mmCIF file of C-alpha atoms and ligand atoms in Angstrom:
data_model
loop_
_atom_site.group_PDB
_atom_site.id
_atom_site.type_symbol
_atom_site.label_atom_id
_atom_site.label_comp_id
_atom_site.label_asym_id
_atom_site.label_seq_id
_atom_site.Cartn_x
_atom_site.Cartn_y
_atom_site.Cartn_z
ATOM 1 C CA MET A 15 -25.127 -51.628 55.145
ATOM 2 C CA ARG A 16 -25.373 -55.265 54.235
ATOM 3 C CA VAL A 17 -28.506 -57.331 53.959
ATOM 4 C CA ALA A 18 -28.850 -60.807 53.722
ATOM 5 C CA ASN A 19 -31.344 -63.491 53.141
ATOM 6 C CA VAL A 20 -30.290 -66.133 56.043
ATOM 7 C CA ALA A 21 -33.007 -68.992 55.119
ATOM 8 C CA GLY A 22 -35.710 -66.950 53.953
ATOM 9 C CA ARG A 23 -35.265 -63.998 56.903
ATOM 10 C CA ALA A 24 -33.432 -60.386 56.494
ATOM 11 C CA VAL A 25 -30.664 -60.137 58.628
ATOM 12 C CA LEU A 26 -28.774 -56.790 58.939
ATOM 13 C CA VAL A 27 -25.260 -58.330 58.675
ATOM 14 C CA THR A 28 -23.248 -56.811 61.497
ATOM 15 C CA GLY A 29 -19.780 -58.871 61.380
ATOM 16 C CA ASP A 30 -18.431 -61.927 60.347
ATOM 17 C CA GLY A 31 -21.677 -64.385 59.877
ATOM 18 C CA VAL A 32 -23.430 -62.561 62.502
ATOM 19 C CA GLY A 33 -26.264 -59.928 62.135
ATOM 20 C CA LEU A 34 -29.874 -58.763 63.627
ATOM 21 C CA ASP A 35 -32.769 -60.188 62.596
ATOM 22 C CA VAL A 36 -34.515 -57.656 60.869
ATOM 23 C CA GLU A 37 -38.068 -58.753 62.055
ATOM 24 C CA ARG A 38 -37.029 -58.985 65.622
ATOM 25 C CA ALA A 39 -34.773 -55.574 65.864
ATOM 26 C CA SER A 40 -37.606 -53.728 64.290
ATOM 27 C CA ASP A 41 -40.206 -54.712 66.721
ATOM 28 C CA GLY A 42 -42.297 -56.005 63.649
ATOM 29 C CA ARG A 43 -41.863 -52.581 61.883
ATOM 30 C CA PHE A 44 -40.347 -54.246 58.946
ATOM 31 C CA GLY A 45 -41.150 -58.416 58.475
ATOM 32 C CA ALA A 46 -38.917 -61.007 57.731
ATOM 33 C CA ASP A 47 -39.259 -61.562 54.005
ATOM 34 C CA PRO A 48 -36.136 -60.146 52.601
ATOM 35 C CA GLN A 49 -38.266 -59.016 49.338
ATOM 36 C CA ALA A 50 -40.851 -57.156 51.401
ATOM 37 C CA LEU A 51 -38.076 -54.635 52.737
ATOM 38 C CA PHE A 52 -38.318 -52.984 48.731
ATOM 39 C CA THR A 53 -41.921 -51.773 49.810
ATOM 40 C CA ASP A 54 -40.335 -49.148 51.976
ATOM 41 C CA TRP A 55 -36.695 -49.313 50.898
ATOM 42 C CA GLY A 56 -35.774 -45.618 52.333
ATOM 43 C CA GLY A 57 -37.102 -46.350 55.379
ATOM 44 C CA PHE A 58 -35.277 -49.577 55.955
ATOM 45 C CA ALA A 59 -32.223 -48.264 55.225
ATOM 46 C CA GLY A 60 -33.071 -45.081 57.467
ATOM 47 C CA TRP A 61 -33.916 -47.572 60.347
ATOM 48 C CA ALA A 62 -30.748 -49.919 59.463
ATOM 49 C CA ALA A 63 -28.477 -47.145 59.667
ATOM 50 C CA GLY A 64 -29.332 -46.401 63.670
ATOM 51 C CA ALA A 65 -30.058 -49.867 64.493
ATOM 52 C CA THR A 66 -27.720 -51.666 67.433
ATOM 53 C CA GLY A 67 -27.764 -54.284 69.637
ATOM 54 C CA GLU A 68 -26.051 -57.343 70.191
ATOM 55 C CA PRO A 69 -26.332 -59.899 66.909
ATOM 56 C CA ASP A 70 -28.953 -62.479 67.735
ATOM 57 C CA VAL A 71 -28.190 -64.476 64.137
ATOM 58 C CA ARG A 72 -25.317 -66.777 63.547
ATOM 59 C CA PHE A 73 -25.428 -68.126 60.054
ATOM 60 C CA ALA A 74 -22.834 -70.337 57.592
ATOM 61 C CA PRO A 75 -22.736 -69.267 53.514
ATOM 62 C CA GLU A 76 -24.672 -72.236 52.836
ATOM 63 C CA GLN A 77 -27.650 -70.867 54.808
ATOM 64 C CA LEU A 78 -27.918 -67.732 52.264
ATOM 65 C CA GLY A 79 -30.300 -67.515 49.980
ATOM 66 C CA PRO A 80 -30.421 -65.072 47.011
ATOM 67 C CA PRO A 81 -30.676 -61.367 49.118
ATOM 68 C CA VAL A 82 -33.758 -60.407 46.694
ATOM 69 C CA PRO A 83 -35.544 -63.683 46.066
ATOM 70 C CA ARG A 84 -38.646 -62.908 43.837
ATOM 71 C CA PRO A 85 -37.638 -59.353 41.974
ATOM 72 C CA PRO A 86 -40.950 -58.351 39.955
ATOM 73 C CA GLN A 87 -38.177 -57.969 36.732
ATOM 74 C CA VAL A 88 -34.851 -59.034 35.851
ATOM 75 C CA PHE A 89 -32.922 -57.237 33.479
ATOM 76 C CA ALA A 90 -29.485 -58.619 31.931
ATOM 77 C CA ILE A 91 -27.179 -56.580 29.795
ATOM 78 C CA GLY A 92 -24.973 -58.970 27.586
ATOM 79 C CA VAL A 93 -21.463 -57.616 25.742
ATOM 80 C CA ASN A 94 -21.326 -54.797 28.126
ATOM 81 C CA TYR A 95 -17.342 -55.089 28.794
ATOM 82 C CA ARG A 96 -14.804 -53.709 26.115
ATOM 83 C CA GLU A 97 -12.616 -56.686 26.309
ATOM 84 C CA HIS A 98 -15.450 -59.138 26.555
ATOM 85 C CA ALA A 99 -17.023 -57.876 23.027
ATOM 86 C CA ASP A 100 -13.335 -58.170 21.701
ATOM 87 C CA GLU A 101 -13.524 -61.957 22.750
ATOM 88 C CA ALA A 102 -16.825 -62.851 21.821
ATOM 89 C CA GLY A 103 -16.262 -61.142 18.180
ATOM 90 C CA TYR A 104 -19.213 -58.483 18.802
ATOM 91 C CA PRO A 105 -18.662 -54.923 16.670
ATOM 92 C CA PRO A 106 -19.785 -52.190 18.963
ATOM 93 C CA ASP A 107 -23.554 -52.082 19.074
ATOM 94 C CA SER A 108 -25.639 -49.024 19.373
ATOM 95 C CA ALA A 109 -27.383 -50.180 22.436
ATOM 96 C CA PRO A 110 -26.829 -52.234 25.317
ATOM 97 C CA ILE A 111 -28.321 -55.811 24.285
ATOM 98 C CA THR A 112 -31.276 -56.609 26.877
ATOM 99 C CA PHE A 113 -32.668 -60.031 27.848
ATOM 100 C CA THR A 114 -34.197 -61.344 31.109
ATOM 101 C CA LYS A 115 -33.395 -64.146 33.533
ATOM 102 C CA PHE A 116 -36.055 -65.540 34.726
ATOM 103 C CA PRO A 117 -36.814 -64.997 38.757
ATOM 104 C CA THR A 118 -36.835 -68.697 39.407
ATOM 105 C CA CYS A 119 -33.504 -69.134 38.324
ATOM 106 C CA LEU A 120 -32.367 -67.208 41.313
ATOM 107 C CA THR A 121 -30.183 -69.243 43.804
ATOM 108 C CA GLY A 122 -28.113 -68.114 47.001
ATOM 109 C CA ALA A 123 -24.264 -67.626 47.654
ATOM 110 C CA ASP A 124 -23.310 -71.643 48.194
ATOM 111 C CA ALA A 125 -25.435 -73.379 45.682
ATOM 112 C CA VAL A 126 -25.165 -76.516 44.104
ATOM 113 C CA VAL A 127 -26.371 -76.218 40.334
ATOM 114 C CA GLU A 128 -27.143 -79.017 38.332
ATOM 115 C CA LEU A 129 -25.599 -78.725 34.712
ATOM 116 C CA PRO A 130 -28.313 -79.577 31.905
ATOM 117 C CA THR A 131 -25.628 -80.142 29.362
ATOM 118 C CA GLU A 132 -21.937 -80.270 28.912
ATOM 119 C CA THR A 133 -21.890 -76.654 27.341
ATOM 120 C CA VAL A 134 -22.628 -74.570 30.287
ATOM 121 C CA ASP A 135 -20.552 -71.221 30.854
ATOM 122 C CA TRP A 136 -19.809 -68.853 33.798
ATOM 123 C CA GLU A 137 -20.294 -65.114 33.607
ATOM 124 C CA VAL A 138 -19.384 -62.991 36.741
ATOM 125 C CA GLU A 139 -21.641 -59.810 36.883
ATOM 126 C CA LEU A 140 -22.367 -56.770 39.280
ATOM 127 C CA VAL A 141 -25.927 -57.313 40.088
ATOM 128 C CA LEU A 142 -28.122 -53.704 40.847
ATOM 129 C CA ALA A 143 -31.143 -54.054 43.258
ATOM 130 C CA ILE A 144 -33.433 -50.806 42.468
ATOM 131 C CA GLY A 145 -34.623 -49.328 45.252
ATOM 132 C CA THR A 146 -37.255 -47.055 44.382
ATOM 133 C CA ARG A 147 -39.625 -46.971 41.398
ATOM 134 C CA ALA A 148 -37.891 -45.104 38.401
ATOM 135 C CA ARG A 149 -38.787 -43.574 34.920
ATOM 136 C CA ARG A 150 -36.927 -41.936 32.646
ATOM 137 C CA LEU A 151 -33.840 -41.570 35.233
ATOM 138 C CA SER A 152 -31.328 -39.271 34.078
ATOM 139 C CA ARG A 153 -27.763 -39.851 34.661
ATOM 140 C CA GLU A 154 -27.690 -37.814 37.576
ATOM 141 C CA GLN A 155 -30.523 -39.752 39.398
ATOM 142 C CA ALA A 156 -29.496 -43.156 38.749
ATOM 143 C CA TRP A 157 -27.533 -44.204 41.812
ATOM 144 C CA GLU A 158 -30.082 -42.797 43.949
ATOM 145 C CA HIS A 159 -32.449 -45.687 42.725
ATOM 146 C CA VAL A 160 -30.229 -48.489 43.481
ATOM 147 C CA ALA A 161 -30.911 -49.973 46.623
ATOM 148 C CA GLY A 162 -27.464 -52.045 46.713
ATOM 149 C CA VAL A 163 -25.023 -54.766 44.574
ATOM 150 C CA THR A 164 -24.401 -57.743 45.182
ATOM 151 C CA VAL A 165 -22.622 -60.760 43.037
ATOM 152 C CA GLY A 166 -24.073 -62.987 40.223
ATOM 153 C CA GLN A 167 -23.367 -65.205 38.049
ATOM 154 C CA ASP A 168 -25.158 -65.271 34.529
ATOM 155 C CA LEU A 169 -25.007 -68.901 33.947
ATOM 156 C CA SER A 170 -25.169 -69.746 30.581
ATOM 157 C CA GLU A 171 -26.006 -72.724 28.368
ATOM 158 C CA ARG A 172 -23.826 -71.735 25.172
ATOM 159 C CA VAL A 173 -25.558 -74.350 22.498
ATOM 160 C CA SER A 174 -29.058 -73.226 23.006
ATOM 161 C CA GLN A 175 -28.409 -69.580 23.154
ATOM 162 C CA SER A 176 -27.486 -69.321 19.774
ATOM 163 C CA ALA A 177 -29.120 -72.586 18.343
ATOM 164 C CA GLY A 178 -31.866 -70.882 16.098
ATOM 165 C CA ALA A 179 -31.871 -67.987 13.633
ATOM 166 C CA LYS A 180 -32.294 -65.648 16.651
ATOM 167 C CA PRO A 181 -30.498 -65.847 20.022
ATOM 168 C CA GLN A 182 -32.373 -67.345 22.635
ATOM 169 C CA TYR A 183 -30.476 -65.742 25.485
ATOM 170 C CA SER A 184 -33.491 -65.403 27.940
ATOM 171 C CA LEU A 185 -34.243 -69.111 28.378
ATOM 172 C CA ALA A 186 -30.520 -70.553 27.975
ATOM 173 C CA LYS A 187 -29.640 -68.141 30.740
ATOM 174 C CA SER A 188 -32.471 -69.113 32.969
ATOM 175 C CA HIS A 189 -32.405 -72.957 34.001
ATOM 176 C CA GLU A 190 -32.931 -74.098 37.425
ATOM 177 C CA GLY A 191 -30.121 -72.436 39.379
ATOM 178 C CA PHE A 192 -28.319 -70.162 36.702
ATOM 179 C CA GLY A 193 -28.836 -67.326 38.597
ATOM 180 C CA PRO A 194 -26.402 -67.322 41.845
ATOM 181 C CA THR A 195 -26.543 -64.014 43.749
ATOM 182 C CA GLY A 196 -25.268 -62.806 47.003
ATOM 183 C CA PRO A 197 -23.569 -63.120 49.492
ATOM 184 C CA TRP A 198 -25.638 -60.062 50.568
ATOM 185 C CA LEU A 199 -26.884 -56.929 49.444
ATOM 186 C CA VAL A 200 -24.376 -54.070 50.185
ATOM 187 C CA THR A 201 -25.161 -50.376 49.756
ATOM 188 C CA ALA A 202 -23.140 -48.547 47.100
ATOM 189 C CA ASP A 203 -21.692 -45.987 50.464
ATOM 190 C CA GLU A 204 -19.744 -49.097 51.572
ATOM 191 C CA LEU A 205 -17.575 -49.542 47.957
ATOM 192 C CA PRO A 206 -14.465 -48.062 47.781
ATOM 193 C CA ASP A 207 -15.862 -46.747 44.258
ATOM 194 C CA ARG A 208 -19.064 -47.778 42.747
ATOM 195 C CA ASP A 209 -18.180 -47.153 39.496
ATOM 196 C CA ASP A 210 -14.608 -49.134 39.791
ATOM 197 C CA LEU A 211 -14.617 -52.523 41.317
ATOM 198 C CA ALA A 212 -12.183 -55.424 40.955
ATOM 199 C CA ILE A 213 -14.723 -58.275 39.252
ATOM 200 C CA SER A 214 -13.298 -61.699 39.221
ATOM 201 C CA CYS A 215 -13.990 -65.606 39.164
ATOM 202 C CA ARG A 216 -11.900 -68.685 39.924
ATOM 203 C CA LEU A 217 -12.841 -72.295 38.958
ATOM 204 C CA ASP A 218 -11.048 -74.823 40.779
ATOM 205 C CA GLY A 219 -8.727 -72.026 42.168
ATOM 206 C CA GLU A 220 -7.817 -70.570 38.702
ATOM 207 C CA THR A 221 -8.557 -67.486 37.610
ATOM 208 C CA MET A 222 -10.795 -67.693 35.028
ATOM 209 C CA GLN A 223 -12.170 -63.700 34.654
ATOM 210 C CA SER A 224 -10.501 -60.697 36.465
ATOM 211 C CA GLY A 225 -11.668 -57.224 35.568
ATOM 212 C CA ARG A 226 -12.922 -53.931 36.656
ATOM 213 C CA THR A 227 -16.429 -52.510 36.348
ATOM 214 C CA SER A 228 -14.933 -49.025 35.014
ATOM 215 C CA ARG A 229 -14.707 -51.311 31.723
ATOM 216 C CA MET A 230 -18.544 -51.253 31.297
ATOM 217 C CA ILE A 231 -19.065 -50.117 27.724
ATOM 218 C CA TYR A 232 -22.748 -48.837 29.142
ATOM 219 C CA ASP A 233 -21.990 -47.939 32.939
ATOM 220 C CA VAL A 234 -24.483 -48.055 35.537
ATOM 221 C CA PRO A 235 -25.874 -44.545 35.328
ATOM 222 C CA GLU A 236 -26.108 -45.201 31.450
ATOM 223 C CA LEU A 237 -28.072 -48.750 31.588
ATOM 224 C CA LEU A 238 -30.352 -47.456 34.121
ATOM 225 C CA VAL A 239 -30.865 -44.368 31.862
ATOM 226 C CA ARG A 240 -31.834 -46.538 28.959
ATOM 227 C CA LEU A 241 -33.894 -49.274 30.510
ATOM 228 C CA SER A 242 -36.316 -46.767 32.589
ATOM 229 C CA ALA A 243 -36.540 -44.495 29.174
ATOM 230 C CA VAL A 244 -38.429 -47.867 27.999
ATOM 231 C CA CYS A 245 -39.551 -49.716 31.202
ATOM 232 C CA THR A 246 -40.929 -48.585 34.591
ATOM 233 C CA LEU A 247 -38.291 -49.584 36.963
ATOM 234 C CA LEU A 248 -39.751 -51.261 40.460
ATOM 235 C CA PRO A 249 -38.298 -51.675 43.357
ATOM 236 C CA GLY A 250 -36.905 -54.602 44.102
ATOM 237 C CA ASP A 251 -35.951 -55.181 40.455
ATOM 238 C CA LEU A 252 -32.294 -56.757 39.583
ATOM 239 C CA VAL A 253 -30.074 -55.413 36.834
ATOM 240 C CA PHE A 254 -27.483 -58.349 35.705
ATOM 241 C CA SER A 255 -25.098 -55.754 34.104
ATOM 242 C CA GLY A 256 -22.857 -57.611 32.152
ATOM 243 C CA THR A 257 -19.365 -59.922 32.416
ATOM 244 C CA PRO A 258 -16.066 -59.152 31.798
ATOM 245 C CA SER A 259 -13.733 -61.087 29.362
ATOM 246 C CA GLY A 260 -12.534 -64.747 30.216
ATOM 247 C CA VAL A 261 -15.454 -66.962 29.537
ATOM 248 C CA GLY A 262 -15.174 -70.255 28.512
ATOM 249 C CA ASN A 263 -16.817 -70.104 25.220
ATOM 250 C CA ALA A 264 -14.461 -67.782 24.023
ATOM 251 C CA ARG A 265 -11.257 -69.891 24.700
ATOM 252 C CA THR A 266 -9.421 -72.024 22.530
ATOM 253 C CA PRO A 267 -10.345 -74.726 22.938
ATOM 254 C CA LYS A 268 -13.637 -73.905 24.548
ATOM 255 C CA ARG A 269 -14.052 -74.767 27.889
ATOM 256 C CA PHE A 270 -17.332 -75.292 30.080
ATOM 257 C CA LEU A 271 -18.561 -76.525 33.657
ATOM 258 C CA THR A 272 -18.034 -79.833 34.865
ATOM 259 C CA PRO A 273 -19.883 -82.044 37.533
ATOM 260 C CA GLY A 274 -17.727 -81.614 40.646
ATOM 261 C CA GLU A 275 -15.967 -78.138 39.702
ATOM 262 C CA GLU A 276 -16.320 -75.030 42.006
ATOM 263 C CA LEU A 277 -16.480 -71.597 41.001
ATOM 264 C CA VAL A 278 -16.084 -68.507 43.257
ATOM 265 C CA SER A 279 -17.061 -65.361 42.289
ATOM 266 C CA GLU A 280 -16.062 -62.052 43.956
ATOM 267 C CA ILE A 281 -16.673 -58.622 43.526
ATOM 268 C CA GLU A 282 -14.304 -56.084 45.675
ATOM 269 C CA GLY A 283 -16.118 -54.565 48.816
ATOM 270 C CA VAL A 284 -19.156 -56.716 48.269
ATOM 271 C CA GLY A 285 -17.443 -60.124 48.922
ATOM 272 C CA SER A 286 -17.557 -63.611 47.391
ATOM 273 C CA ILE A 287 -20.286 -66.323 46.493
ATOM 274 C CA ARG A 288 -19.169 -70.217 45.759
ATOM 275 C CA THR A 289 -21.332 -72.313 43.242
ATOM 276 C CA ARG A 290 -20.482 -75.946 43.270
ATOM 277 C CA PHE A 291 -21.744 -78.170 40.011
ATOM 278 C CA ARG A 292 -23.064 -81.709 39.795
ATOM 279 C CA ALA A 293 -24.145 -84.029 36.665
ATOM 280 C CA ALA A 294 -28.123 -83.894 35.515
ATOM 281 C CA PRO A 295 -29.613 -87.139 37.089
HETATM 282 ZN ZN1 ZN B 13 -23.816 -62.089 31.264
#
């Protein structure tokens, strides 16, 4: 099942650029707000599995908002792929580096993002949406609490993230528009292998990152075990699960995003999002 945010309304995607408006197709059982689906994700998923009818919505990529627009919590994981840890020069850690991307940074699948500095970097990531409240999960329970996954970019301002004595990841990765997500939320049953997906991004057509999610140091179940050991995970939360190697900051010479460039981020079985960049006024 694929559910999109089309100009603020939840749409069950049934084909290429077409779908069912959730509020209309469910006769109002589920509202139009994509975030509100998480108040009863199980009920929604059950209804969606049997939903039929002629598509009543046509949409273009630029109409796609973030599939999870107002998550109560956003967890983000740093240095979670082996090759990225190597390129960044980080020794193995005993726990995943965890920070937040403040939710106002979220944007959709075809966004134009302003570059506040000349040192903004890309990080394509598998993003998980939590479907049901969870505390102290076991590995076996973890995937059951995932509503679906989407493609994300953890855009990062590299100078401010490490300008002080201690890392400043949360703010440096939360500038306006620094959390492109989409194109929609896909349930795990639609994925060829939920633990091993090709993940990549291209900048103006040139491949910058190309990896597989099976190369995570802490895999999805392990991340949810560790996060839920500390925090209660809430329906509609997001987890940015880390990025593979190939970021600009680790290149020689370093390379960052410039106005006019176009970044396409893709995950196997999910789809792709496009982010374009412009200068700050
Ligand atoms: Zn990241």
